[in-house]
mmCIF file with all atom_site columns, C-alpha atoms in Angstrom:
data_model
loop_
_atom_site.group_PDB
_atom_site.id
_atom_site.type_symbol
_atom_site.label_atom_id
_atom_site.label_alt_id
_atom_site.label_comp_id
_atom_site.label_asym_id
_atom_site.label_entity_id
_atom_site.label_seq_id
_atom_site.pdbx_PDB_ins_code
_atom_site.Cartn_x
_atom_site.Cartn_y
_atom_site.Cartn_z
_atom_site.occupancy
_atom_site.B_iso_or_equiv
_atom_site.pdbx_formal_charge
_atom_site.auth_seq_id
_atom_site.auth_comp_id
_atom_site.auth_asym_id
_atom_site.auth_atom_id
_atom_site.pdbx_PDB_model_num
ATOM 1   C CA . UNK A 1 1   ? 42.671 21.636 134.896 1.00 0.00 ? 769 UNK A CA 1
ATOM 2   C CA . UNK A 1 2   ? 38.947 22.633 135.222 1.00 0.00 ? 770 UNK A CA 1
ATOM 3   C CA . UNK A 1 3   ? 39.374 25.235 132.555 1.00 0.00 ? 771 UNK A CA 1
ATOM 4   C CA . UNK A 1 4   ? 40.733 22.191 129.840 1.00 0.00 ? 772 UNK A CA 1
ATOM 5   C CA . UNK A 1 5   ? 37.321 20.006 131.557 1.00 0.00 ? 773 UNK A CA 1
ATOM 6   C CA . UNK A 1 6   ? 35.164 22.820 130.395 1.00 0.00 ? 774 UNK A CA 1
ATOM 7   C CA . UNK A 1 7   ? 36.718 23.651 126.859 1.00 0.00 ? 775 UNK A CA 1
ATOM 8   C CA . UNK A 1 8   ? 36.371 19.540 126.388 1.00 0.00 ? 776 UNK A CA 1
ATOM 9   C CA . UNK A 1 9   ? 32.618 19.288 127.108 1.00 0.00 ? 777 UNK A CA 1
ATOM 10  C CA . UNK A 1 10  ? 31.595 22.358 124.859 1.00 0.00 ? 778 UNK A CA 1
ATOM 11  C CA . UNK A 1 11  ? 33.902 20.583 122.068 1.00 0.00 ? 779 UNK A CA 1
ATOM 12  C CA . UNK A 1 12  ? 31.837 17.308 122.998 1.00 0.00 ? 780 UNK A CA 1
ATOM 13  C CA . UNK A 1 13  ? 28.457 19.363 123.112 1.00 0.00 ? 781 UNK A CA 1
ATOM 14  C CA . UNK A 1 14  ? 28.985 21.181 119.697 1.00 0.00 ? 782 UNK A CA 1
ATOM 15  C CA . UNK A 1 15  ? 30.354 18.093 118.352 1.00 0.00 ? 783 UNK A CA 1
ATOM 16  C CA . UNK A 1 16  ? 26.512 16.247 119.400 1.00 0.00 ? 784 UNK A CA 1
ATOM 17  C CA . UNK A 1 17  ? 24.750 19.726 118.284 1.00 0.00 ? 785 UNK A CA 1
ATOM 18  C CA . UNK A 1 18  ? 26.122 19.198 114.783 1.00 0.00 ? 786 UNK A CA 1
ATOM 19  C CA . UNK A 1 19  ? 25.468 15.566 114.658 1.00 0.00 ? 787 UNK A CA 1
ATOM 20  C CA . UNK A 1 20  ? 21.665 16.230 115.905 1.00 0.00 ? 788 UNK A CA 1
ATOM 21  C CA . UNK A 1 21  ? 21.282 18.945 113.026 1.00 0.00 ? 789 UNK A CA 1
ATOM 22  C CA . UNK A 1 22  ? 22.170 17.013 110.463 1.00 0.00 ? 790 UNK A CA 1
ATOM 23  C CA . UNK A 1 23  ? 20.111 14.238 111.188 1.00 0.00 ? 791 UNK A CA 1
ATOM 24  C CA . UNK A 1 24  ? 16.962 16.002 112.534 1.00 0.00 ? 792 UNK A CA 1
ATOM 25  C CA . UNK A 1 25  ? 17.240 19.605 110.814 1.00 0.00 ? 793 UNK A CA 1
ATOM 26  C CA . UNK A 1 26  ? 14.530 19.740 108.822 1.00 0.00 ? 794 UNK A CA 1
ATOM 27  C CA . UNK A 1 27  ? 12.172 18.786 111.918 1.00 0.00 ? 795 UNK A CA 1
ATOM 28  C CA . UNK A 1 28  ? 14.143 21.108 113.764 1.00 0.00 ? 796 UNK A CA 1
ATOM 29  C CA . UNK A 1 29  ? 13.625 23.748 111.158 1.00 0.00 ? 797 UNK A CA 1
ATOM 30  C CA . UNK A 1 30  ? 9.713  23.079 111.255 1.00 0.00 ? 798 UNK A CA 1
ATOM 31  C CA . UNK A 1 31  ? 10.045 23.218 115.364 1.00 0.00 ? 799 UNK A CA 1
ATOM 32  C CA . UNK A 1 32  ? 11.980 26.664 115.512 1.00 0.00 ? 800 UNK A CA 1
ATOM 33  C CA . UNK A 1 33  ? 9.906  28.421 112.801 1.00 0.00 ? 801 UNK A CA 1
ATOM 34  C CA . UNK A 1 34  ? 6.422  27.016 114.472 1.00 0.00 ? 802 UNK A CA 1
ATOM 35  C CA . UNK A 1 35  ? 8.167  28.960 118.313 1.00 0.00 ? 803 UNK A CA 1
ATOM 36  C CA . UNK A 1 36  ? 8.903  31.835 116.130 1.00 0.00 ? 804 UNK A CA 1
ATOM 37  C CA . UNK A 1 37  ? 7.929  33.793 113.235 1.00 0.00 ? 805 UNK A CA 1
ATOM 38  C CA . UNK A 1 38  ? 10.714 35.775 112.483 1.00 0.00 ? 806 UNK A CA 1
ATOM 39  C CA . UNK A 1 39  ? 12.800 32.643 111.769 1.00 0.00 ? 807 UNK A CA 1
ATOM 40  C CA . UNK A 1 40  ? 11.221 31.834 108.867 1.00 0.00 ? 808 UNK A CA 1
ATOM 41  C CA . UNK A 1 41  ? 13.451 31.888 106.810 1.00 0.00 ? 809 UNK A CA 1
ATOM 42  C CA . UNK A 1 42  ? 15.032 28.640 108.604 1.00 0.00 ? 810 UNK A CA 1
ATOM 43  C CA . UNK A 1 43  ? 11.745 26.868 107.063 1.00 0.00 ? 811 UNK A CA 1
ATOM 44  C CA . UNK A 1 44  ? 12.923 24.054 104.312 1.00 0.00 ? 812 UNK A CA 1
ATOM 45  C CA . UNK A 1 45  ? 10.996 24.620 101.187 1.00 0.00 ? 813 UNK A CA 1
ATOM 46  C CA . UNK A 1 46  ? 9.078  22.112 99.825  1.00 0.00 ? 814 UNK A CA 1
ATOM 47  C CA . UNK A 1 47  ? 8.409  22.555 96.069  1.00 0.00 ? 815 UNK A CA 1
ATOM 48  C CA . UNK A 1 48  ? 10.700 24.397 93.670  1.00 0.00 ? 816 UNK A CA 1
ATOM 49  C CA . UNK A 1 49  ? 10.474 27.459 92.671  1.00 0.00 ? 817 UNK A CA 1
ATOM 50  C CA . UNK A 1 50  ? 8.206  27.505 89.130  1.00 0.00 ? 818 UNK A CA 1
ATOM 51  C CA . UNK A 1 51  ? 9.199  30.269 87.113  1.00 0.00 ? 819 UNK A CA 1
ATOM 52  C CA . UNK A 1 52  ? 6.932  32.286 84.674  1.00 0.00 ? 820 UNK A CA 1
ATOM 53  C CA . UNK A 1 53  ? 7.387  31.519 80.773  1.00 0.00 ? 821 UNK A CA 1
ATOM 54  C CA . UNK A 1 54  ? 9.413  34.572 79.793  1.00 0.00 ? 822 UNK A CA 1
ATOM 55  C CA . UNK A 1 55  ? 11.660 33.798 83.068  1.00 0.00 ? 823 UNK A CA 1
ATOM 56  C CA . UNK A 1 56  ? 12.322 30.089 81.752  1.00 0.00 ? 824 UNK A CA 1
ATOM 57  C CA . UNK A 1 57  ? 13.057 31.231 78.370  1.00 0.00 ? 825 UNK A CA 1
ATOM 58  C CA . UNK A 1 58  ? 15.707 33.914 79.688  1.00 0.00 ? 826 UNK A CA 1
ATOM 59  C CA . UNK A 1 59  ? 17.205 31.025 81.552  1.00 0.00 ? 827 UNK A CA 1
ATOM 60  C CA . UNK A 1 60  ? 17.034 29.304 78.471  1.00 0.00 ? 828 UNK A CA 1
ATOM 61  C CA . UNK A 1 61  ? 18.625 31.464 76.421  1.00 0.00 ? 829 UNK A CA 1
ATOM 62  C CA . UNK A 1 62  ? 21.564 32.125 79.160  1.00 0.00 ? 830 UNK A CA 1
ATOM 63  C CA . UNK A 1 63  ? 22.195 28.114 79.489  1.00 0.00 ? 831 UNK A CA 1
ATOM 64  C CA . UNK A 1 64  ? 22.666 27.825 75.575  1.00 0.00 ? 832 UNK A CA 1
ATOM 65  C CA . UNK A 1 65  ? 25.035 31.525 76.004  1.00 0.00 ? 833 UNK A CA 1
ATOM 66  C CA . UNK A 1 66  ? 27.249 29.870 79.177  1.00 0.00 ? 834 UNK A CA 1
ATOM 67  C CA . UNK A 1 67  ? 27.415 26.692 77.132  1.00 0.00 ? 835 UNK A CA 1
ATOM 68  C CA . UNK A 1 68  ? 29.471 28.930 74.097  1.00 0.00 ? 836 UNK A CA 1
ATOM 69  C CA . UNK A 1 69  ? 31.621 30.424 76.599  1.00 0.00 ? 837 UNK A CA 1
ATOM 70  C CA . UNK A 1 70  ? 32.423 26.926 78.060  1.00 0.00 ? 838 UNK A CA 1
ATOM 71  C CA . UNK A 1 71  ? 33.296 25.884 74.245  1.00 0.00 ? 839 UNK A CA 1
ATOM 72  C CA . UNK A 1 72  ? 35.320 29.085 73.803  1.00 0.00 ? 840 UNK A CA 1
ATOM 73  C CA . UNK A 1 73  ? 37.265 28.838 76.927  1.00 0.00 ? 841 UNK A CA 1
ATOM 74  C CA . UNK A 1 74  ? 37.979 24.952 76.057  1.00 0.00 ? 842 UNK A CA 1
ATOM 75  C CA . UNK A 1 75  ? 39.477 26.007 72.892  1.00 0.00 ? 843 UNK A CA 1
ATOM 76  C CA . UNK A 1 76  ? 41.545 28.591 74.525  1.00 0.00 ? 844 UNK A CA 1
ATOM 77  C CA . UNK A 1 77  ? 42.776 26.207 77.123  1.00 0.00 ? 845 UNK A CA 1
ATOM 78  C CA . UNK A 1 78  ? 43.510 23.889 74.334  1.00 0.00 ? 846 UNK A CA 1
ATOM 79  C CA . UNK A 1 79  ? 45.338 27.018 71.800  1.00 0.00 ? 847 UNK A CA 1
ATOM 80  C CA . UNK A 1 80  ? 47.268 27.885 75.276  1.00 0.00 ? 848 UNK A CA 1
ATOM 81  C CA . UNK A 1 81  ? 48.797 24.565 75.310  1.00 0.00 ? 849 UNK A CA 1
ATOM 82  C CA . UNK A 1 82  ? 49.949 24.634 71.688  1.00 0.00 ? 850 UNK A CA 1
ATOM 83  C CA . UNK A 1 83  ? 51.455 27.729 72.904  1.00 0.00 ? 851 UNK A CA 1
ATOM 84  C CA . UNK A 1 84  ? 53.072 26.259 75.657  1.00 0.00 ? 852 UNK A CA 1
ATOM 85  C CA . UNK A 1 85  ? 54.403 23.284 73.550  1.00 0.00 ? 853 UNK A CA 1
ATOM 86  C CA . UNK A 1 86  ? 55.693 25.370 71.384  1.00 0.00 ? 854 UNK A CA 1
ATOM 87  C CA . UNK A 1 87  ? 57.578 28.074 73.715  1.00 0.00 ? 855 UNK A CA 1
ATOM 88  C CA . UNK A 1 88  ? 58.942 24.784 75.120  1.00 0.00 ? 856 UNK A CA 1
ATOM 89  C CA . UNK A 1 89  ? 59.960 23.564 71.982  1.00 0.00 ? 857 UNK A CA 1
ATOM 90  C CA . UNK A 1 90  ? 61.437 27.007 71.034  1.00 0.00 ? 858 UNK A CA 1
ATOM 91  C CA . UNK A 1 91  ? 63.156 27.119 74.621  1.00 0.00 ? 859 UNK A CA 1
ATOM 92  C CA . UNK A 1 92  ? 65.278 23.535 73.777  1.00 0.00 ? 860 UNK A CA 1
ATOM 93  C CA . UNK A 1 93  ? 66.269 24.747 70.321  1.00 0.00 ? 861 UNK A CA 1
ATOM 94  C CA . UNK A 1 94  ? 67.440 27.852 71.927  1.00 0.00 ? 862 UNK A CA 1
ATOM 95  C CA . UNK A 1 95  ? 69.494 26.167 74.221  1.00 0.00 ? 863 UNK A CA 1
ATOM 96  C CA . UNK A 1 96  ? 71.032 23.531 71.811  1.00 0.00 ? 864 UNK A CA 1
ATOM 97  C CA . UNK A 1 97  ? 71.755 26.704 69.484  1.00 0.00 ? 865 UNK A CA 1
ATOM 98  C CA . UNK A 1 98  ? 73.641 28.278 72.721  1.00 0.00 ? 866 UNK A CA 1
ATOM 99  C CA . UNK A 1 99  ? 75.873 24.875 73.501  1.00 0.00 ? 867 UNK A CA 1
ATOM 100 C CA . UNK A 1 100 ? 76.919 24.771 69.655  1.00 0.00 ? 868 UNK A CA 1
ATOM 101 C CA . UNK A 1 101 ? 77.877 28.674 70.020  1.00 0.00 ? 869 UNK A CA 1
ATOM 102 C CA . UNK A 1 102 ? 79.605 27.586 73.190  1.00 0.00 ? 870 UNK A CA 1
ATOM 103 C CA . UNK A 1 103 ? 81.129 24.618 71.447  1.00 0.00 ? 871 UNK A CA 1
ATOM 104 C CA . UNK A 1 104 ? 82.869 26.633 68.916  1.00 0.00 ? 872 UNK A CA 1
ATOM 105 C CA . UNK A 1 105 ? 83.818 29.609 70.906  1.00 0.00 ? 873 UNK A CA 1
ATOM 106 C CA . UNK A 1 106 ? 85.772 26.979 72.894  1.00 0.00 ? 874 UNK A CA 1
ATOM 107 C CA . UNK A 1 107 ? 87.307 25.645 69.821  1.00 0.00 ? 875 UNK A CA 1
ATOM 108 C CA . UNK A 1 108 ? 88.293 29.047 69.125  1.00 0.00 ? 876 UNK A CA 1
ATOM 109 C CA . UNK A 1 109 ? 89.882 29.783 71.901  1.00 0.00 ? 877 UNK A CA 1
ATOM 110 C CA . UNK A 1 110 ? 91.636 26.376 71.587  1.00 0.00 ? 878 UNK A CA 1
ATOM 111 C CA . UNK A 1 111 ? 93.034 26.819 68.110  1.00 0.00 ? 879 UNK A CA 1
ATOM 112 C CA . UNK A 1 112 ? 94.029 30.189 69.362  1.00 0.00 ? 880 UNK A CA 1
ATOM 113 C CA . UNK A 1 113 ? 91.983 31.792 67.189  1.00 0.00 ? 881 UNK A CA 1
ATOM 114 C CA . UNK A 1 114 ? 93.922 30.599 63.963  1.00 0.00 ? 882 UNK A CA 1
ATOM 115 C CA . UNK A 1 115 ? 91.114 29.312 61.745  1.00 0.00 ? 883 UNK A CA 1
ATOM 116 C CA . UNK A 1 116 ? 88.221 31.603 63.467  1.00 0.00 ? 884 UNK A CA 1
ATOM 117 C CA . UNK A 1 117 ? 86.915 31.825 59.569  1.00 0.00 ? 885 UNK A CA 1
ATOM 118 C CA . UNK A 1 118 ? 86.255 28.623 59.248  1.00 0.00 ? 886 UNK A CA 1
ATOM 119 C CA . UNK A 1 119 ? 84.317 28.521 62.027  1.00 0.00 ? 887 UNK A CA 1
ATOM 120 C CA . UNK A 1 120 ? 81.776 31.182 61.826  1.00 0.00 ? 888 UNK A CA 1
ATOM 121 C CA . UNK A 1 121 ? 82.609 32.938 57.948  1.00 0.00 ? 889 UNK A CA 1
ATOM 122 C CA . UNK A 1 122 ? 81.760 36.571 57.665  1.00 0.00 ? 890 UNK A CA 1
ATOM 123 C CA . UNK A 1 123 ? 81.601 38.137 54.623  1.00 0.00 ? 891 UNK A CA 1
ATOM 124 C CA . UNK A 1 124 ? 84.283 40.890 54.546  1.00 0.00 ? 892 UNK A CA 1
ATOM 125 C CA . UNK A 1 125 ? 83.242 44.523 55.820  1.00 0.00 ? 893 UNK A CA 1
ATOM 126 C CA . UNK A 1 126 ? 84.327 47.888 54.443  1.00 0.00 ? 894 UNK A CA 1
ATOM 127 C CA . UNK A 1 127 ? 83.563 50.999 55.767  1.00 0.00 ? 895 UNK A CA 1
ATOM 128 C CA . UNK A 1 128 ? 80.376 52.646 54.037  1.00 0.00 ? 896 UNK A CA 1
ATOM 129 C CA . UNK A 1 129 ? 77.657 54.892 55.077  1.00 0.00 ? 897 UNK A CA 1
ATOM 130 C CA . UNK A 1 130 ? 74.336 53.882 56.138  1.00 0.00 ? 898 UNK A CA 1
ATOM 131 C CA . UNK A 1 131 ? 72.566 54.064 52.791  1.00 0.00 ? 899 UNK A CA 1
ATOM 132 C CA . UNK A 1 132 ? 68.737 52.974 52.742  1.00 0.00 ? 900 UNK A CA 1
ATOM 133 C CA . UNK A 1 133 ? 68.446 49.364 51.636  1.00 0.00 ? 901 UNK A CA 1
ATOM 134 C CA . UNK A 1 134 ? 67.550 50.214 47.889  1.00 0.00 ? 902 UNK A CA 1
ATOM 135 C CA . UNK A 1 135 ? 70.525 52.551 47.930  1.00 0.00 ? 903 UNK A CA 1
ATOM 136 C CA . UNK A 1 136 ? 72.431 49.799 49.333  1.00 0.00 ? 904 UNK A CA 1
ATOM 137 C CA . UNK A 1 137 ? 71.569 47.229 46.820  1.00 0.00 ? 905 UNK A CA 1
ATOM 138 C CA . UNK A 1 138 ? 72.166 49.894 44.027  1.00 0.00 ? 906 UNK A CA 1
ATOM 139 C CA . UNK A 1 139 ? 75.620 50.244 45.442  1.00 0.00 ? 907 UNK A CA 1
ATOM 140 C CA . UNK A 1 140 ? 76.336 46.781 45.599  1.00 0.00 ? 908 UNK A CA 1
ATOM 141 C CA . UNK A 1 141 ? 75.619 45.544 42.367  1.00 0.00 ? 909 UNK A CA 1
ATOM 142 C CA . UNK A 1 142 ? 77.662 48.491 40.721  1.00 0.00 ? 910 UNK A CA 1
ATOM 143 C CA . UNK A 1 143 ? 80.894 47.274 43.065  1.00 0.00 ? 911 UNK A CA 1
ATOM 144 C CA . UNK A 1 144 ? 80.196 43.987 41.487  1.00 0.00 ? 912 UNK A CA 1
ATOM 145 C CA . UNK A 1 145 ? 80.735 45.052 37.897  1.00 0.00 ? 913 UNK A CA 1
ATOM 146 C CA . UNK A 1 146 ? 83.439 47.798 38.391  1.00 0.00 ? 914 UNK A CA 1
ATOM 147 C CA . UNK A 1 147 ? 81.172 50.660 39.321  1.00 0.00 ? 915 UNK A CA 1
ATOM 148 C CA . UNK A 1 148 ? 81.839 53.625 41.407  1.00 0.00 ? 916 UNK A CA 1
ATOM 149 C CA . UNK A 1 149 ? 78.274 53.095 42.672  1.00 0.00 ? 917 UNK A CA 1
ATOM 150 C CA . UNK A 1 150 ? 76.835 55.966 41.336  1.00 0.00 ? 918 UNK A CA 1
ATOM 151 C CA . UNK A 1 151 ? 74.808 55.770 37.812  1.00 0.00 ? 919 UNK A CA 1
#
């Protein structure tokens, strides 16, 4: 029990230390630097800092710079949300696309796969060679008009 009495007043202590800063800690400040020198630093300033022309000009000239990258990074928050609106968007067709493919599959496999063309028509495959796509075309409109599909 004495242990929990002593953790209680140093809790009760620092709780009044804090409470006295805030109120009196500039006059405290002022006290501790006047005892000792090396605290200086603990000193509150009084005036601002005045900076030389050239310095206020620099400062100038970085304001007007972070004020471009603020508009830059608006507009790519804004672009990113397009983006995301639109992966959305894409996401919901996607998934509409997969419940028709779904839909009809099922048909399929209802109708026991006896009118699979008129579901999803395929034009009819024959067995040819990988030909490069003008060679292809050449080869297909000679088929059409009774070709060999040579010229």
């Amino acid at each position: 029990m004495p242990a929990l009495t002593r953790v209680l007043i140093i809790l009760c202590l620092s709780a009044a230390a804090i409470l006295a800063w805030q109120s009196y800690g500039d006059a405290a400040r002022r006290i501790i630097v006047s005892s000792c020198a090396q605290l200086g630093w603990l000193a509150p300033r009084t005036a601002p800092v005045a900076y030389s022309a050239p310095e206020q000009q620099r400062f100038d000239a970085i304001s007007v710079d972070l004020d471009a990258i603020r508009q830059i990074v608006d507009r790519i928050a804004v672009t990113q949300e397009q983006i995301t609106r639109n992966v959305d968007q894409l996401t919901i067709g996607q998934e509409q696309m997969m419940r028709e493919i779904n839909k009809q599959q099922v048909a399929e496999q209802l109708n026991g796969g006896k009118n699979s063309e008129s579901l999803l028509p395929l034009p009819p495959s024959s067995p040819r060679q990988k030909l490069p796509l003008s060679a292809q075309t050449l080869t297909e409109r000679s088929d059409r008009f009774g070709g060999n599909g040579h010229q």
